[in-house]
JSON list of C-alpha atoms in Angstrom, two decimals:
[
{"chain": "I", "resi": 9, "resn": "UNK", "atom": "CA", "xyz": [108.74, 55.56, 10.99]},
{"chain": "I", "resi": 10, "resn": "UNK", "atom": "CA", "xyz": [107.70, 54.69, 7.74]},
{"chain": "I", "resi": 11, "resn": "UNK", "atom": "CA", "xyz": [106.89, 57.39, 4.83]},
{"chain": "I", "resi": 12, "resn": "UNK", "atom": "CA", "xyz": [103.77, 57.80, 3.29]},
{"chain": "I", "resi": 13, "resn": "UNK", "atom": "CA", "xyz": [102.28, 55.88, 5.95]},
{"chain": "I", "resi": 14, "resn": "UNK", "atom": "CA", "xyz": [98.89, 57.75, 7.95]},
{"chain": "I", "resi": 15, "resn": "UNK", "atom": "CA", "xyz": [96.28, 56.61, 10.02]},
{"chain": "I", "resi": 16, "resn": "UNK", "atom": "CA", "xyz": [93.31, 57.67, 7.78]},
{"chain": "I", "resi": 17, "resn": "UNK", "atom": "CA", "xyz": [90.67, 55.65, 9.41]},
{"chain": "I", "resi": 18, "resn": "UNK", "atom": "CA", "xyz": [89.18, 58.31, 11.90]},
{"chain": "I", "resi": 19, "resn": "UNK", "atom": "CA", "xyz": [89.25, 60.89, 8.40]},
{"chain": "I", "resi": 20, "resn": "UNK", "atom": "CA", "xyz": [86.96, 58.19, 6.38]},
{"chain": "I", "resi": 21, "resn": "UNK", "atom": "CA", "xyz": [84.74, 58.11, 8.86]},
{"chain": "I", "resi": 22, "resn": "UNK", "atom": "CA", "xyz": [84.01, 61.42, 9.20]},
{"chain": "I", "resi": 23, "resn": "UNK", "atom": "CA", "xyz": [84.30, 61.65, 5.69]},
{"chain": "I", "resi": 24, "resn": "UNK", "atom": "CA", "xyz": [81.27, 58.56, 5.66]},
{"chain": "I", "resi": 25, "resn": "UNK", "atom": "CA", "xyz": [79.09, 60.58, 8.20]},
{"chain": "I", "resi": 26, "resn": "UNK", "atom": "CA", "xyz": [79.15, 64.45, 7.26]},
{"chain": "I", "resi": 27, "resn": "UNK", "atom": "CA", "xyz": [77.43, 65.49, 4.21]},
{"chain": "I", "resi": 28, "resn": "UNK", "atom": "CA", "xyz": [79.60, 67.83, 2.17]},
{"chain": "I", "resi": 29, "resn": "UNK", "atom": "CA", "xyz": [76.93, 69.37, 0.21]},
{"chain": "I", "resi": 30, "resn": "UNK", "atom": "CA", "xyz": [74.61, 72.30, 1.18]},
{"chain": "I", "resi": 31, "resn": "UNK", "atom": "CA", "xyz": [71.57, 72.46, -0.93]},
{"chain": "I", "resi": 32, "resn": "UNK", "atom": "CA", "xyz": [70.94, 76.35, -1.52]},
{"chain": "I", "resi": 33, "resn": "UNK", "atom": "CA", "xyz": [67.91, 78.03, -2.98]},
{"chain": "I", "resi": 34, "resn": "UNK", "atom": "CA", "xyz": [67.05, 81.12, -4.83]},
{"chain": "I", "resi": 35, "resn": "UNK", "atom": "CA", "xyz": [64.16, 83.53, -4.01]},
{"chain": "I", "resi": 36, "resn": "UNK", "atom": "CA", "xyz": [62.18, 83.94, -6.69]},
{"chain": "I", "resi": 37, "resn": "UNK", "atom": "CA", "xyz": [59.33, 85.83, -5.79]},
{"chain": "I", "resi": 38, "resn": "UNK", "atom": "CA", "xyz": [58.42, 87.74, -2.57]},
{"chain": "I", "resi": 39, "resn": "UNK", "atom": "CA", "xyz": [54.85, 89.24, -1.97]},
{"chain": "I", "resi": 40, "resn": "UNK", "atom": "CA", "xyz": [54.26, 91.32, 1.41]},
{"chain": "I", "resi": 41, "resn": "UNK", "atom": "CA", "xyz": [55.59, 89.24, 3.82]},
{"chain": "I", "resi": 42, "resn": "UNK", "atom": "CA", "xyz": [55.93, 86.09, 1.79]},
{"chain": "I", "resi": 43, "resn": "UNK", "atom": "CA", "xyz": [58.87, 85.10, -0.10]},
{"chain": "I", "resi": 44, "resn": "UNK", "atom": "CA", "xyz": [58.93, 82.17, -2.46]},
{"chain": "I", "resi": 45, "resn": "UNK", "atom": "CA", "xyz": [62.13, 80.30, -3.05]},
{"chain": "I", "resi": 46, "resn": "UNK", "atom": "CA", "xyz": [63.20, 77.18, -5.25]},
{"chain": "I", "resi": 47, "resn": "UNK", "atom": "CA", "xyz": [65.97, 74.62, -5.34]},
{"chain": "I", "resi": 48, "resn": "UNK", "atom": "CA", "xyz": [65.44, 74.22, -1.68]},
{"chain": "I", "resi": 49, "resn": "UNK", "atom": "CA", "xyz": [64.72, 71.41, 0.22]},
{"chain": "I", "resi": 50, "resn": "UNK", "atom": "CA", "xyz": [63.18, 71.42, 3.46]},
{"chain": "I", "resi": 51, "resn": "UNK", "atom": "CA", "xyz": [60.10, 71.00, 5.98]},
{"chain": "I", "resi": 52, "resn": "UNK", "atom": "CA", "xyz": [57.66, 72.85, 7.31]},
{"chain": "I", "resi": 53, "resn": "UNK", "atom": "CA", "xyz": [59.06, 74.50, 10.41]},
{"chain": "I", "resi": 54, "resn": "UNK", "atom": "CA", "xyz": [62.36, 74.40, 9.49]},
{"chain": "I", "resi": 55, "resn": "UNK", "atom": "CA", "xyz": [64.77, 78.01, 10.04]},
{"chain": "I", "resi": 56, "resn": "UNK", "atom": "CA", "xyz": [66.31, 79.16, 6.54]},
{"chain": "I", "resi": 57, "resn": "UNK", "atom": "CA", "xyz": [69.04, 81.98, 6.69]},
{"chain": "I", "resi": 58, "resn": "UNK", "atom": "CA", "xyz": [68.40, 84.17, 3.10]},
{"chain": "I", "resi": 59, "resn": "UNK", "atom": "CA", "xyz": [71.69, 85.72, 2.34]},
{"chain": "I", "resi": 60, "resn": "UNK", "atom": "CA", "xyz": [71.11, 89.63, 1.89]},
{"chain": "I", "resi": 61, "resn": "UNK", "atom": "CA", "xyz": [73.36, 92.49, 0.19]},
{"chain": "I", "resi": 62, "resn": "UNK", "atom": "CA", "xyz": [74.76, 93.70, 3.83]},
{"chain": "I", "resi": 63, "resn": "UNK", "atom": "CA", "xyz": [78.15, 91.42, 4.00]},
{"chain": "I", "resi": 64, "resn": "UNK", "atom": "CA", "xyz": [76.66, 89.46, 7.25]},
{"chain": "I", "resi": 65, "resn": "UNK", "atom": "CA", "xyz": [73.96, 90.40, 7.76]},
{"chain": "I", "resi": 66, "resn": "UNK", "atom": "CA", "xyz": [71.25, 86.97, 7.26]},
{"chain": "I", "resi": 67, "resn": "UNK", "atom": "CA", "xyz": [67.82, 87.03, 7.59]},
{"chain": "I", "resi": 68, "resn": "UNK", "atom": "CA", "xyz": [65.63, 84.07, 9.47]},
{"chain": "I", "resi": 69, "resn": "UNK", "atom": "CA", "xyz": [62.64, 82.90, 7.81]},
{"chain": "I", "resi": 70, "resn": "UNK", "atom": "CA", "xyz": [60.58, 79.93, 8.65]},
{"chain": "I", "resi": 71, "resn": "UNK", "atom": "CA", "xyz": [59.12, 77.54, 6.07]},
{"chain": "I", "resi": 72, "resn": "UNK", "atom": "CA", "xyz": [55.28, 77.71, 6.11]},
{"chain": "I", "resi": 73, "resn": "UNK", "atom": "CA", "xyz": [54.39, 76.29, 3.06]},
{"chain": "I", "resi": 74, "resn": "UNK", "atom": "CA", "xyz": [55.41, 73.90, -0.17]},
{"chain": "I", "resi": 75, "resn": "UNK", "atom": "CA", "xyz": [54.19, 73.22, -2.91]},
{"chain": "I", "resi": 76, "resn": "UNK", "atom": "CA", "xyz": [56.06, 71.09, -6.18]},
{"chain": "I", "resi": 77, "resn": "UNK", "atom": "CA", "xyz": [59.48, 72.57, -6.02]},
{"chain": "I", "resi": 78, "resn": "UNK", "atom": "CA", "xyz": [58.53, 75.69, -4.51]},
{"chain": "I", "resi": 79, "resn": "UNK", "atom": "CA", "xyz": [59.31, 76.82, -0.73]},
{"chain": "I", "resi": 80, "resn": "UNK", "atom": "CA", "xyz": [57.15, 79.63, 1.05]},
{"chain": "I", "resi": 81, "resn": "UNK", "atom": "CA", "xyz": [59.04, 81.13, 4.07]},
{"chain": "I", "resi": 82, "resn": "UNK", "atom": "CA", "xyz": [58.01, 83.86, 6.59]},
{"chain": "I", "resi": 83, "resn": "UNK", "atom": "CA", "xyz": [60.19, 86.16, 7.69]},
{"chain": "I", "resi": 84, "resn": "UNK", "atom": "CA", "xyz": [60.93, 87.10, 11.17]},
{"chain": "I", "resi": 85, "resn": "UNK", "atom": "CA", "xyz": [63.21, 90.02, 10.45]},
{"chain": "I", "resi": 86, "resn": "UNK", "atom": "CA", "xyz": [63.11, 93.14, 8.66]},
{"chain": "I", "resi": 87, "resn": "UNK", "atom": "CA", "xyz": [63.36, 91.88, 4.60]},
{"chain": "I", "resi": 88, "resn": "UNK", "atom": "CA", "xyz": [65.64, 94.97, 3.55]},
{"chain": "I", "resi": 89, "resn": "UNK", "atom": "CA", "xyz": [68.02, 93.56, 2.06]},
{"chain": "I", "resi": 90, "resn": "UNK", "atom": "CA", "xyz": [66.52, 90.56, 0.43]},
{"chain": "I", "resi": 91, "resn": "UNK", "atom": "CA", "xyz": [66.08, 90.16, -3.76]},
{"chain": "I", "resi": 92, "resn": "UNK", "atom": "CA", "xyz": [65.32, 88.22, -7.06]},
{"chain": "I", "resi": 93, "resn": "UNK", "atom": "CA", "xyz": [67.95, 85.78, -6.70]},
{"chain": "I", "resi": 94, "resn": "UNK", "atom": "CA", "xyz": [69.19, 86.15, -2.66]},
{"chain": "I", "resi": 95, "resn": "UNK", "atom": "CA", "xyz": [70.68, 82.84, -1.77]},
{"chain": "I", "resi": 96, "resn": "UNK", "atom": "CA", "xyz": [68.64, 80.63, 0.82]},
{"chain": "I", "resi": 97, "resn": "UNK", "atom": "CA", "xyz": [69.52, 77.48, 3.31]},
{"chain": "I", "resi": 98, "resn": "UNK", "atom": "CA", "xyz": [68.08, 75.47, 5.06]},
{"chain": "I", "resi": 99, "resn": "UNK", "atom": "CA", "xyz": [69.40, 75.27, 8.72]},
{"chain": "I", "resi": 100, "resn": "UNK", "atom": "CA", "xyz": [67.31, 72.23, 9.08]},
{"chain": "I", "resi": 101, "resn": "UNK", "atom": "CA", "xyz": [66.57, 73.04, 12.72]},
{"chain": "I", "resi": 102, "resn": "UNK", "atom": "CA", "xyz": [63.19, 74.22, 14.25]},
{"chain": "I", "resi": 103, "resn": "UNK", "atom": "CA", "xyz": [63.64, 78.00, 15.57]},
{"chain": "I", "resi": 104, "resn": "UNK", "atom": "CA", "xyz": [64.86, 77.68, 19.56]},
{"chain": "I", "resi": 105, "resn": "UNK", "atom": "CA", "xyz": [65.50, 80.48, 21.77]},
{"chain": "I", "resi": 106, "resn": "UNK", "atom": "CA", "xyz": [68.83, 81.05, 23.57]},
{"chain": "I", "resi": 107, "resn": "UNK", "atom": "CA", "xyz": [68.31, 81.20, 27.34]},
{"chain": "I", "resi": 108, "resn": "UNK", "atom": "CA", "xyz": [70.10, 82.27, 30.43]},
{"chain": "I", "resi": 109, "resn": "UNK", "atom": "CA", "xyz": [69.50, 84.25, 34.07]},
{"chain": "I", "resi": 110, "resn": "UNK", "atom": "CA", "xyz": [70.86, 87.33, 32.30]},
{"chain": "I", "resi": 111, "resn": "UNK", "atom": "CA", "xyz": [67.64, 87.24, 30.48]},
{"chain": "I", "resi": 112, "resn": "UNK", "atom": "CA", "xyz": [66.34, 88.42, 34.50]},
{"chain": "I", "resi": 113, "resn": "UNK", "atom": "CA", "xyz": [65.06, 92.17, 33.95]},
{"chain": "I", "resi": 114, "resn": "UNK", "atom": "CA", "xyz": [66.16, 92.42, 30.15]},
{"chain": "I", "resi": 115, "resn": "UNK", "atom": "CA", "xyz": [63.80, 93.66, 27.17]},
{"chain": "I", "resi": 116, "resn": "UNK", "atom": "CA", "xyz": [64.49, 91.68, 24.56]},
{"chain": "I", "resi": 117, "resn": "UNK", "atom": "CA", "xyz": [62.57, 90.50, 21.41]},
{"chain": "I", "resi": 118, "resn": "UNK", "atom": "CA", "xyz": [60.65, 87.95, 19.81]},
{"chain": "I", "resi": 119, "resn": "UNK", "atom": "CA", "xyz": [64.45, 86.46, 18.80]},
{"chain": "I", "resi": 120, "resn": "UNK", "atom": "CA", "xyz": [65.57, 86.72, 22.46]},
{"chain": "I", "resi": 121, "resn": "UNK", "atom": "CA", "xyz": [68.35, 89.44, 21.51]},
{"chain": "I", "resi": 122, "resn": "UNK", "atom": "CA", "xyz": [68.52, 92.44, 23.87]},
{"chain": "I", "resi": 123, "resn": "UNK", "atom": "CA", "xyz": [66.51, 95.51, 23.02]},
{"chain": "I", "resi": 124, "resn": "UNK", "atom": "CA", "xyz": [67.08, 97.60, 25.98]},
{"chain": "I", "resi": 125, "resn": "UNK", "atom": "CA", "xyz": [70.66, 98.76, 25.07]},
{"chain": "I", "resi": 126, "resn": "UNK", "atom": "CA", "xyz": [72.66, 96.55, 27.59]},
{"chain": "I", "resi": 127, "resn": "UNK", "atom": "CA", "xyz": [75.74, 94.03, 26.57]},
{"chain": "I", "resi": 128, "resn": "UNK", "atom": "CA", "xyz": [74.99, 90.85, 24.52]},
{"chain": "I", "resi": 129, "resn": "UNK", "atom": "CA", "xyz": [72.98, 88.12, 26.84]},
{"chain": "I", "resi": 130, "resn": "UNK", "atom": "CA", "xyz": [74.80, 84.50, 26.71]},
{"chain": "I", "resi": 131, "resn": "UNK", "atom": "CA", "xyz": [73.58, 81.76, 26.49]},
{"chain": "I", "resi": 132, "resn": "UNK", "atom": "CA", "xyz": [73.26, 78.82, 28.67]},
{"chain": "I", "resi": 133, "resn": "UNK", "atom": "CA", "xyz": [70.64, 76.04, 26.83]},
{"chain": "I", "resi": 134, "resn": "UNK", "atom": "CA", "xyz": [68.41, 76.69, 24.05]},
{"chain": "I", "resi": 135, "resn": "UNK", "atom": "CA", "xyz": [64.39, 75.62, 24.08]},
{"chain": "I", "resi": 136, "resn": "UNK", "atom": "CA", "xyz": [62.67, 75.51, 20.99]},
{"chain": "I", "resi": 137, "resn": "UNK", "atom": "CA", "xyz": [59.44, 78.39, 20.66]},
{"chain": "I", "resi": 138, "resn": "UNK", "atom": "CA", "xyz": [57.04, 75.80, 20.65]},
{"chain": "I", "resi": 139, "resn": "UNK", "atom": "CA", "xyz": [57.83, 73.81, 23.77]},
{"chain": "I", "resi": 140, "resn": "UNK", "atom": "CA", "xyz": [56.89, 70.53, 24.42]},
{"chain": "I", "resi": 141, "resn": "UNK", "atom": "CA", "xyz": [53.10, 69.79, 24.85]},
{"chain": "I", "resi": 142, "resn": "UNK", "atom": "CA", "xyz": [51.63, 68.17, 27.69]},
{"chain": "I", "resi": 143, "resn": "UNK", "atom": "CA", "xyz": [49.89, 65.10, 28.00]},
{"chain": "I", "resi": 144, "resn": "UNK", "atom": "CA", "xyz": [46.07, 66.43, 29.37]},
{"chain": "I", "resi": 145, "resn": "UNK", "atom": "CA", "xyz": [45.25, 63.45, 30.94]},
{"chain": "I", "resi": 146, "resn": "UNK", "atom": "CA", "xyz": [48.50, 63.91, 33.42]},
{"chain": "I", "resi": 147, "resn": "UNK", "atom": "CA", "xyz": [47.25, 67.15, 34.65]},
{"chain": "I", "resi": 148, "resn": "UNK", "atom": "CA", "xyz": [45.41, 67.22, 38.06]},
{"chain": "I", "resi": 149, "resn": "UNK", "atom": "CA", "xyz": [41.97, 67.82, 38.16]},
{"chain": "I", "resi": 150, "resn": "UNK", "atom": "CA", "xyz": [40.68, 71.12, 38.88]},
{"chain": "I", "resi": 151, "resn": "UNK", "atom": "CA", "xyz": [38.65, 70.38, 41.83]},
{"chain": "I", "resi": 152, "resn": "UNK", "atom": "CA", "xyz": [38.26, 74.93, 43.19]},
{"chain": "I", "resi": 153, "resn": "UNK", "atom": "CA", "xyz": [36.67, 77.31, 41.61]},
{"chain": "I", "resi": 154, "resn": "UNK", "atom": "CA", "xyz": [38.17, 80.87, 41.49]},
{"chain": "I", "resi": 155, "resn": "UNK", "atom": "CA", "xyz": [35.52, 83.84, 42.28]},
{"chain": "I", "resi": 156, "resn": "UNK", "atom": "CA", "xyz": [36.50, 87.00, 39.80]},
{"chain": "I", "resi": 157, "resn": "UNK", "atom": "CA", "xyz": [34.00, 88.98, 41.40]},
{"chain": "I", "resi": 158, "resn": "UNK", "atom": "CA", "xyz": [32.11, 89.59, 37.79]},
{"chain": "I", "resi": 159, "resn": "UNK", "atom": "CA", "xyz": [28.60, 88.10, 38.94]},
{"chain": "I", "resi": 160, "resn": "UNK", "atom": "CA", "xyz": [27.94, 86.85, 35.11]},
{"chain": "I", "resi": 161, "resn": "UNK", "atom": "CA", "xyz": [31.45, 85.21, 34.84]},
{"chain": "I", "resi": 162, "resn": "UNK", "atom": "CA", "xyz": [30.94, 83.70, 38.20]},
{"chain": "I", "resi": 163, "resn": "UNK", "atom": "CA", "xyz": [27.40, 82.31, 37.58]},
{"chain": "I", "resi": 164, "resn": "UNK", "atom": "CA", "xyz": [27.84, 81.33, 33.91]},
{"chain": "I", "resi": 165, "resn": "UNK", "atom": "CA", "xyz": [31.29, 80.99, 32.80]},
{"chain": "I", "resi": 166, "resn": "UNK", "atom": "CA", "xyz": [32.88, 79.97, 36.13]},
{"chain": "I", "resi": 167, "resn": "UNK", "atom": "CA", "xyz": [36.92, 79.58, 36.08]},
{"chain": "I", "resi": 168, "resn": "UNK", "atom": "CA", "xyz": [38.54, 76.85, 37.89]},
{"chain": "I", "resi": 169, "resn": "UNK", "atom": "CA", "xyz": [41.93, 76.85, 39.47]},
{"chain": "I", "resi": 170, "resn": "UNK", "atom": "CA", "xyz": [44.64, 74.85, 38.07]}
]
C-alpha cells in the first residue's frame, strides 16, 4: 500500500457538481401579510424557509413578487416569530404536497400536516399544488347535457357532462 496515496476522483467530482454556497437574505420590511427581503435570489414560485426566534421552528413563504434587489414573499404560516433582520433561503423548489393512503379520512391543512390530532401521516410521493395542466384539445367532447332541475339554468345556462 502506498502512503499518502487516495482515490480522490469520485470527491472532485462531487466537489465540481454541488454548489457549496447558500445565498441567504434578510427581511427587511414586512407589511400585513407581505414581507420584503433582500440579498436573495430567486423566482417567482419558489418556497423560502425565513428562520424565526423559536430554535426550529421555519416559516414557508412563497415568492410573489421582485423587483431590483428586492424579494416579496407570502407567507403560508403564522409570521410570529419573524423580524427586521430574520434570515431567508431559497429552497429553490415550487411548494409540493406530501401524499399517501393515510391521508384516507384525515383532516389536515392547506400544508397537508394532520389537524385532527392523530400520528404524523408519511409520505409516499410528493405532487406539486399546482398540478399539471391539461391539454383542452385532448379532452372528449361533451356531447349530454345534465338537467339540474332549475328551469332558468336548464333553458339558458345549460351544463354539459364531462
Amino acid at each position: 500500500m502506498e502512503r499518502g496515496f487516495w482515490k480522490t476522483d469520485a470527491y472532485k467530482q462531487v466537489l465540481r457538481l454541488s454548489n457549496p454556497y447558500t445565498h441567504y437574505g434578510k427581511i427587511t420590511k414586512i407589511s400585513g401579510l407581505t414581507i420584503e427581503a433582500t440579498g436573495l435570489v430567486c423566482k417567482i414560485g419558489d418556497v423560502c424557509r425565513i428562520g424565526t426566534d423559536d430554535k426550529g421552528r421555519d416559516i414557508l413563504a412563497e415568492a410573489v413578487g421582485i423587483s431590483e434587489h428586492k424579494v416579496f414573499l407570502m407567507p403560508y404560516q403564522d409570521t410570529g416569530g419573524i423580524g427586521f433582520g430574520s434570515p431567508v433561503v431559497n429552497t429553490g423548489y415550487k411548494l409540493m404536497i406530501g401524499v399517501s393512503k393515510e391521508m384516507l379520512g384525515r383532516s389536515v391543512d392547506a400544508l397537508g400536516n394532520p389537524i385532527d390530532g392523530g400520528p404524523p401521516i408519511s409520505t409516499d410521493a410528493y405532487y406539486p399544488i399546482n398540478g399539471v395542466p391539461c391539454n383542452p384539445m385532448e379532452r372528449p367532447p361533451i356531447s349530454e347535457s345534465m338537467e339540474l332541475g332549475v328551469k332558468c339554468i336548464d333553458g339558458l345556462m345549460t351544463i354539459g357532462k364531462g
